[in-house]
mmCIF file of C-alpha atoms in Angstrom:
data_model
loop_
_atom_site.group_PDB
_atom_site.id
_atom_site.type_symbol
_atom_site.label_atom_id
_atom_site.label_comp_id
_atom_site.label_asym_id
_atom_site.label_seq_id
_atom_site.Cartn_x
_atom_site.Cartn_y
_atom_site.Cartn_z
ATOM 1 C CA ALA A 602 -24.696 -16.981 -9.283
ATOM 2 C CA VAL A 603 -27.015 -15.077 -11.608
ATOM 3 C CA ILE A 604 -29.101 -12.088 -10.326
ATOM 4 C CA LYS A 605 -32.090 -10.237 -11.916
ATOM 5 C CA ASP A 606 -34.011 -7.427 -10.107
ATOM 6 C CA GLU A 607 -31.787 -8.357 -6.870
ATOM 7 C CA LYS A 608 -33.159 -11.739 -6.474
ATOM 8 C CA GLU A 609 -31.072 -14.906 -7.607
ATOM 9 C CA VAL A 610 -32.705 -16.760 -10.500
ATOM 10 C CA GLU A 611 -31.408 -19.945 -12.397
ATOM 11 C CA SER A 612 -30.519 -17.946 -15.725
ATOM 12 C CA LEU A 613 -30.340 -14.903 -17.715
ATOM 13 C CA THR A 614 -31.217 -14.769 -21.406
ATOM 14 C CA ASP A 615 -30.876 -12.696 -24.321
ATOM 15 C CA GLY A 616 -31.888 -9.222 -24.055
ATOM 16 C CA GLU A 617 -32.258 -9.407 -20.194
ATOM 17 C CA THR A 618 -29.775 -7.300 -17.876
ATOM 18 C CA GLY A 619 -28.879 -8.558 -14.311
ATOM 19 C CA ALA A 620 -25.421 -9.397 -12.569
ATOM 20 C CA LEU A 621 -23.462 -12.454 -12.826
ATOM 21 C CA VAL A 622 -21.129 -13.699 -9.794
ATOM 22 C CA LEU A 623 -17.889 -15.882 -10.961
ATOM 23 C CA ASP A 624 -15.771 -18.021 -8.569
ATOM 24 C CA LYS A 625 -13.022 -15.933 -9.849
ATOM 25 C CA THR A 626 -12.552 -12.827 -11.980
ATOM 26 C CA PRO A 627 -10.186 -10.688 -13.674
ATOM 27 C CA PHE A 628 -12.500 -7.628 -13.238
ATOM 28 C CA TYR A 629 -11.515 -4.895 -10.796
ATOM 29 C CA ALA A 630 -14.629 -3.945 -8.823
ATOM 30 C CA GLU A 631 -15.495 -0.032 -8.459
ATOM 31 C CA SER A 632 -13.818 0.723 -5.133
ATOM 32 C CA GLY A 633 -11.470 3.535 -3.351
ATOM 33 C CA GLY A 634 -12.381 6.150 -6.279
ATOM 34 C CA GLN A 635 -11.389 3.807 -9.206
ATOM 35 C CA ILE A 636 -14.373 3.014 -11.170
ATOM 36 C CA GLY A 637 -15.178 -0.413 -12.398
ATOM 37 C CA ASP A 638 -14.082 -2.397 -15.438
ATOM 38 C CA VAL A 639 -16.000 -3.162 -18.401
ATOM 39 C CA GLY A 640 -15.890 -5.738 -20.809
ATOM 40 C CA VAL A 641 -17.431 -9.341 -22.075
ATOM 41 C CA ILE A 642 -18.589 -12.330 -20.418
ATOM 42 C CA GLU A 643 -19.023 -15.369 -22.884
ATOM 43 C CA SER A 644 -19.802 -19.019 -22.446
ATOM 44 C CA ALA A 645 -19.846 -21.733 -25.306
ATOM 45 C CA SER A 646 -23.557 -20.545 -26.128
ATOM 46 C CA ALA A 647 -23.885 -16.988 -24.765
ATOM 47 C CA ASN A 648 -22.232 -13.808 -24.546
ATOM 48 C CA ALA A 649 -22.830 -10.662 -22.615
ATOM 49 C CA ARG A 650 -21.523 -6.955 -22.125
ATOM 50 C CA VAL A 651 -20.374 -6.249 -18.882
ATOM 51 C CA ALA A 652 -21.261 -2.479 -18.366
ATOM 52 C CA ASN A 653 -19.366 -2.305 -14.644
ATOM 53 C CA ALA A 654 -18.389 -4.440 -11.576
ATOM 54 C CA LEU A 655 -19.489 -3.632 -8.061
ATOM 55 C CA CYS A 656 -18.047 -5.245 -5.302
ATOM 56 C CA ARG A 657 -20.562 -6.307 -2.813
ATOM 57 C CA ALA A 658 -21.027 -8.171 0.540
ATOM 58 C CA GLY A 659 -17.192 -7.608 1.263
ATOM 59 C CA LYS A 660 -15.504 -9.032 -1.533
ATOM 60 C CA CYS A 661 -18.207 -10.586 -3.901
ATOM 61 C CA VAL A 662 -17.984 -8.632 -7.349
ATOM 62 C CA LEU A 663 -20.878 -8.303 -9.233
ATOM 63 C CA HIS A 664 -20.560 -7.733 -12.906
ATOM 64 C CA GLN A 665 -23.622 -5.856 -14.267
ATOM 65 C CA VAL A 666 -24.155 -7.156 -17.607
ATOM 66 C CA THR A 667 -26.591 -7.279 -20.579
ATOM 67 C CA VAL A 668 -26.974 -10.490 -22.293
ATOM 68 C CA ASP A 669 -26.489 -10.187 -26.319
ATOM 69 C CA ALA A 670 -27.304 -13.724 -26.966
ATOM 70 C CA GLY A 671 -28.003 -17.133 -25.454
ATOM 71 C CA ALA A 672 -28.409 -17.447 -21.951
ATOM 72 C CA PHE A 673 -26.212 -17.764 -18.654
ATOM 73 C CA LYS A 674 -27.179 -20.475 -15.958
ATOM 74 C CA VAL A 675 -25.921 -21.283 -12.808
ATOM 75 C CA GLY A 676 -22.774 -23.522 -13.169
ATOM 76 C CA ASP A 677 -21.739 -22.468 -16.691
ATOM 77 C CA GLN A 678 -18.170 -22.217 -17.648
ATOM 78 C CA VAL A 679 -17.520 -18.818 -18.850
ATOM 79 C CA ALA A 680 -14.628 -16.820 -19.836
ATOM 80 C CA ALA A 681 -14.170 -13.189 -19.019
ATOM 81 C CA ARG A 682 -12.189 -10.441 -20.496
ATOM 82 C CA VAL A 683 -11.650 -7.035 -19.170
ATOM 83 C CA GLU A 684 -11.857 -4.242 -22.064
ATOM 84 C CA GLU A 685 -7.873 -3.459 -22.053
ATOM 85 C CA ASP A 686 -7.183 -0.251 -23.339
ATOM 86 C CA ARG A 687 -9.717 1.490 -20.734
ATOM 87 C CA ARG A 688 -8.122 -0.669 -17.856
ATOM 88 C CA ARG A 689 -4.543 0.734 -19.001
ATOM 89 C CA ARG A 690 -5.651 4.164 -18.901
ATOM 90 C CA THR A 691 -7.248 3.702 -15.812
ATOM 91 C CA GLU A 692 -3.959 2.326 -14.157
ATOM 92 C CA CYS A 693 -2.108 5.226 -15.204
ATOM 93 C CA HIS A 694 -4.249 7.859 -13.666
ATOM 94 C CA HIS A 695 -4.498 5.487 -10.349
ATOM 95 C CA THR A 696 -0.705 5.585 -10.003
ATOM 96 C CA ALA A 697 -0.496 9.006 -10.842
ATOM 97 C CA THR A 698 -2.798 9.800 -7.725
ATOM 98 C CA HIS A 699 -0.344 8.187 -5.750
ATOM 99 C CA LEU A 700 2.721 10.562 -7.233
ATOM 100 C CA LEU A 701 0.437 13.395 -6.765
ATOM 101 C CA GLN A 702 -0.142 12.434 -3.086
ATOM 102 C CA ALA A 703 3.705 12.488 -2.801
ATOM 103 C CA ALA A 704 4.138 15.673 -4.456
ATOM 104 C CA LEU A 705 1.614 17.622 -2.570
ATOM 105 C CA ARG A 706 3.171 16.355 0.759
ATOM 106 C CA ASP A 707 6.623 17.230 -0.454
ATOM 107 C CA ALA A 708 5.513 20.898 -1.783
ATOM 108 C CA LEU A 709 2.996 21.810 1.009
ATOM 109 C CA GLY A 710 4.086 19.363 4.174
ATOM 110 C CA GLU A 711 3.408 16.219 5.602
ATOM 111 C CA HIS A 712 -0.211 17.446 6.955
ATOM 112 C CA VAL A 713 -1.699 16.790 3.245
ATOM 113 C CA HIS A 714 -3.957 13.760 3.352
ATOM 114 C CA GLN A 715 -6.138 12.208 0.660
ATOM 115 C CA ALA A 716 -9.895 12.937 1.252
ATOM 116 C CA GLY A 717 -11.211 11.540 -1.943
ATOM 117 C CA SER A 718 -10.460 10.666 -5.385
ATOM 118 C CA TYR A 719 -11.977 9.782 -8.952
ATOM 119 C CA VAL A 720 -9.972 7.510 -10.976
ATOM 120 C CA GLY A 721 -10.853 6.547 -14.499
ATOM 121 C CA PRO A 722 -9.659 6.211 -17.940
ATOM 122 C CA ASP A 723 -10.488 9.735 -18.768
ATOM 123 C CA ARG A 724 -9.039 11.763 -16.141
ATOM 124 C CA LEU A 725 -8.250 11.826 -12.311
ATOM 125 C CA ARG A 726 -9.511 13.912 -9.564
ATOM 126 C CA PHE A 727 -7.653 14.183 -6.186
ATOM 127 C CA ASP A 728 -9.178 15.704 -3.192
ATOM 128 C CA PHE A 729 -7.055 16.582 -0.451
ATOM 129 C CA THR A 730 -6.982 18.444 2.983
ATOM 130 C CA HIS A 731 -4.693 21.812 3.096
ATOM 131 C CA PHE A 732 -5.587 25.210 4.869
ATOM 132 C CA GLU A 733 -5.640 27.731 1.645
ATOM 133 C CA GLY A 734 -5.790 27.648 -1.805
ATOM 134 C CA ILE A 735 -2.756 26.905 -4.010
ATOM 135 C CA GLY A 736 -1.095 29.530 -6.040
ATOM 136 C CA ALA A 737 0.043 29.245 -9.596
ATOM 137 C CA GLU A 738 3.941 29.243 -8.557
ATOM 138 C CA ARG A 739 3.292 26.335 -6.014
ATOM 139 C CA LEU A 740 0.974 24.570 -8.605
ATOM 140 C CA HIS A 741 3.762 24.831 -11.017
ATOM 141 C CA ASP A 742 6.179 22.950 -8.345
ATOM 142 C CA ILE A 743 4.005 20.480 -7.809
ATOM 143 C CA GLU A 744 3.607 19.643 -11.695
ATOM 144 C CA ARG A 745 7.370 19.529 -11.736
ATOM 145 C CA LEU A 746 7.729 17.179 -9.033
ATOM 146 C CA VAL A 747 4.986 14.548 -10.374
ATOM 147 C CA ASN A 748 6.806 14.928 -13.904
ATOM 148 C CA GLU A 749 9.945 14.221 -12.280
ATOM 149 C CA TYR A 750 8.674 10.935 -10.587
ATOM 150 C CA ILE A 751 7.101 9.866 -14.068
ATOM 151 C CA ARG A 752 10.441 10.373 -15.645
ATOM 152 C CA THR A 753 12.297 8.445 -13.399
ATOM 153 C CA ASP A 754 10.412 5.110 -14.468
ATOM 154 C CA ALA A 755 10.314 3.930 -11.121
ATOM 155 C CA PRO A 756 8.766 0.261 -10.703
ATOM 156 C CA VAL A 757 5.426 0.100 -9.027
ATOM 157 C CA GLU A 758 5.701 -2.849 -6.287
ATOM 158 C CA THR A 759 2.942 -4.448 -4.550
ATOM 159 C CA ALA A 760 3.019 -6.712 -1.463
ATOM 160 C CA VAL A 761 0.460 -8.344 0.641
ATOM 161 C CA MET A 762 1.144 -7.927 4.446
ATOM 162 C CA ALA A 763 -0.159 -7.591 7.940
ATOM 163 C CA LEU A 764 -1.648 -4.312 8.706
ATOM 164 C CA ASP A 765 0.371 -3.591 11.840
ATOM 165 C CA GLU A 766 3.625 -4.307 9.608
ATOM 166 C CA ALA A 767 2.235 -2.023 6.638
ATOM 167 C CA ARG A 768 1.892 0.710 9.339
ATOM 168 C CA ALA A 769 5.349 0.154 10.875
ATOM 169 C CA ALA A 770 6.895 0.090 7.491
ATOM 170 C CA GLY A 771 5.348 3.960 6.877
ATOM 171 C CA ALA A 772 2.675 2.918 4.597
ATOM 172 C CA MET A 773 0.241 5.816 4.274
ATOM 173 C CA ALA A 774 -3.618 5.038 4.725
ATOM 174 C CA LEU A 775 -6.999 7.017 4.071
ATOM 175 C CA PHE A 776 -7.810 8.765 7.305
ATOM 176 C CA GLY A 777 -10.593 7.089 9.230
ATOM 177 C CA GLU A 778 -10.935 4.120 6.558
ATOM 178 C CA LYS A 779 -11.493 0.760 8.142
ATOM 179 C CA TYR A 780 -8.797 -2.040 6.844
ATOM 180 C CA GLU A 781 -8.650 -5.595 7.297
ATOM 181 C CA ASP A 782 -5.907 -7.390 9.187
ATOM 182 C CA THR A 783 -4.048 -8.277 5.959
ATOM 183 C CA VAL A 784 -3.535 -5.242 3.638
ATOM 184 C CA ARG A 785 -2.038 -4.541 0.311
ATOM 185 C CA VAL A 786 0.515 -2.094 0.161
ATOM 186 C CA VAL A 787 1.519 -0.155 -3.080
ATOM 187 C CA ARG A 788 5.480 1.023 -3.167
ATOM 188 C CA ILE A 789 7.126 3.364 -5.736
ATOM 189 C CA ASN A 790 10.736 3.590 -4.908
ATOM 190 C CA ASP A 791 11.103 6.142 -2.024
ATOM 191 C CA ILE A 792 8.509 8.167 -3.627
ATOM 192 C CA SER A 793 5.446 6.476 -2.455
ATOM 193 C CA GLN A 794 4.192 3.812 -0.172
ATOM 194 C CA GLU A 795 0.470 3.621 0.388
ATOM 195 C CA LEU A 796 -2.125 0.930 1.589
ATOM 196 C CA CYS A 797 -4.397 0.182 -1.818
ATOM 197 C CA GLY A 798 -6.215 -2.367 -3.608
ATOM 198 C CA GLY A 799 -6.391 -0.493 -7.284
ATOM 199 C CA THR A 800 -5.015 -1.302 -10.393
ATOM 200 C CA HIS A 801 -1.570 0.396 -11.332
ATOM 201 C CA VAL A 802 1.077 0.394 -13.939
ATOM 202 C CA PRO A 803 4.275 -1.722 -13.508
ATOM 203 C CA ARG A 804 6.486 1.474 -13.992
ATOM 204 C CA THR A 805 5.909 5.299 -13.720
ATOM 205 C CA GLY A 806 7.325 5.884 -17.083
ATOM 206 C CA LEU A 807 4.319 4.126 -18.820
ATOM 207 C CA ILE A 808 2.149 7.122 -17.486
#
């Protein structure tokens, strides 16, 4: 599909901005605190810069684009390429949020739960529940634990399974979040196991 000004159109031409919807895509759509991918979409006669990828209507990914040359029409065959360096840096930060949550629960107690996050190529932010501010000594303990987890170079494995099966296996979920019957579980050895649809490094040592 081709979208301009929030309406479906037949084409998007040179200099125009809008959105492209593909039958399949390598782009991660902004979700769960992780920002959307950027990159390029090209056809035999056109190219466009992707400024963001957003999730709409459940699983429909909108690629927000500016057309640099040519025109994109409904039915075109295209090649979609994610900006790799930005994606890799974002993956490092997303896996690090899982390690941070594990360290926080280990250092502060199992009452700690994620309450929001930002995951991008530049940094991560992790919001969590706790009943007091954290002192410098405890912060040092948390930092040391996360660095230990990174140095283990543990594999980061993903599996798709039934929600009930994931919960029975002890996978952590975001409080109040609604999940489908089938979920994706990200497991890092015995350090962390969470429901997560984001992108991650294959091993913690890459962080």
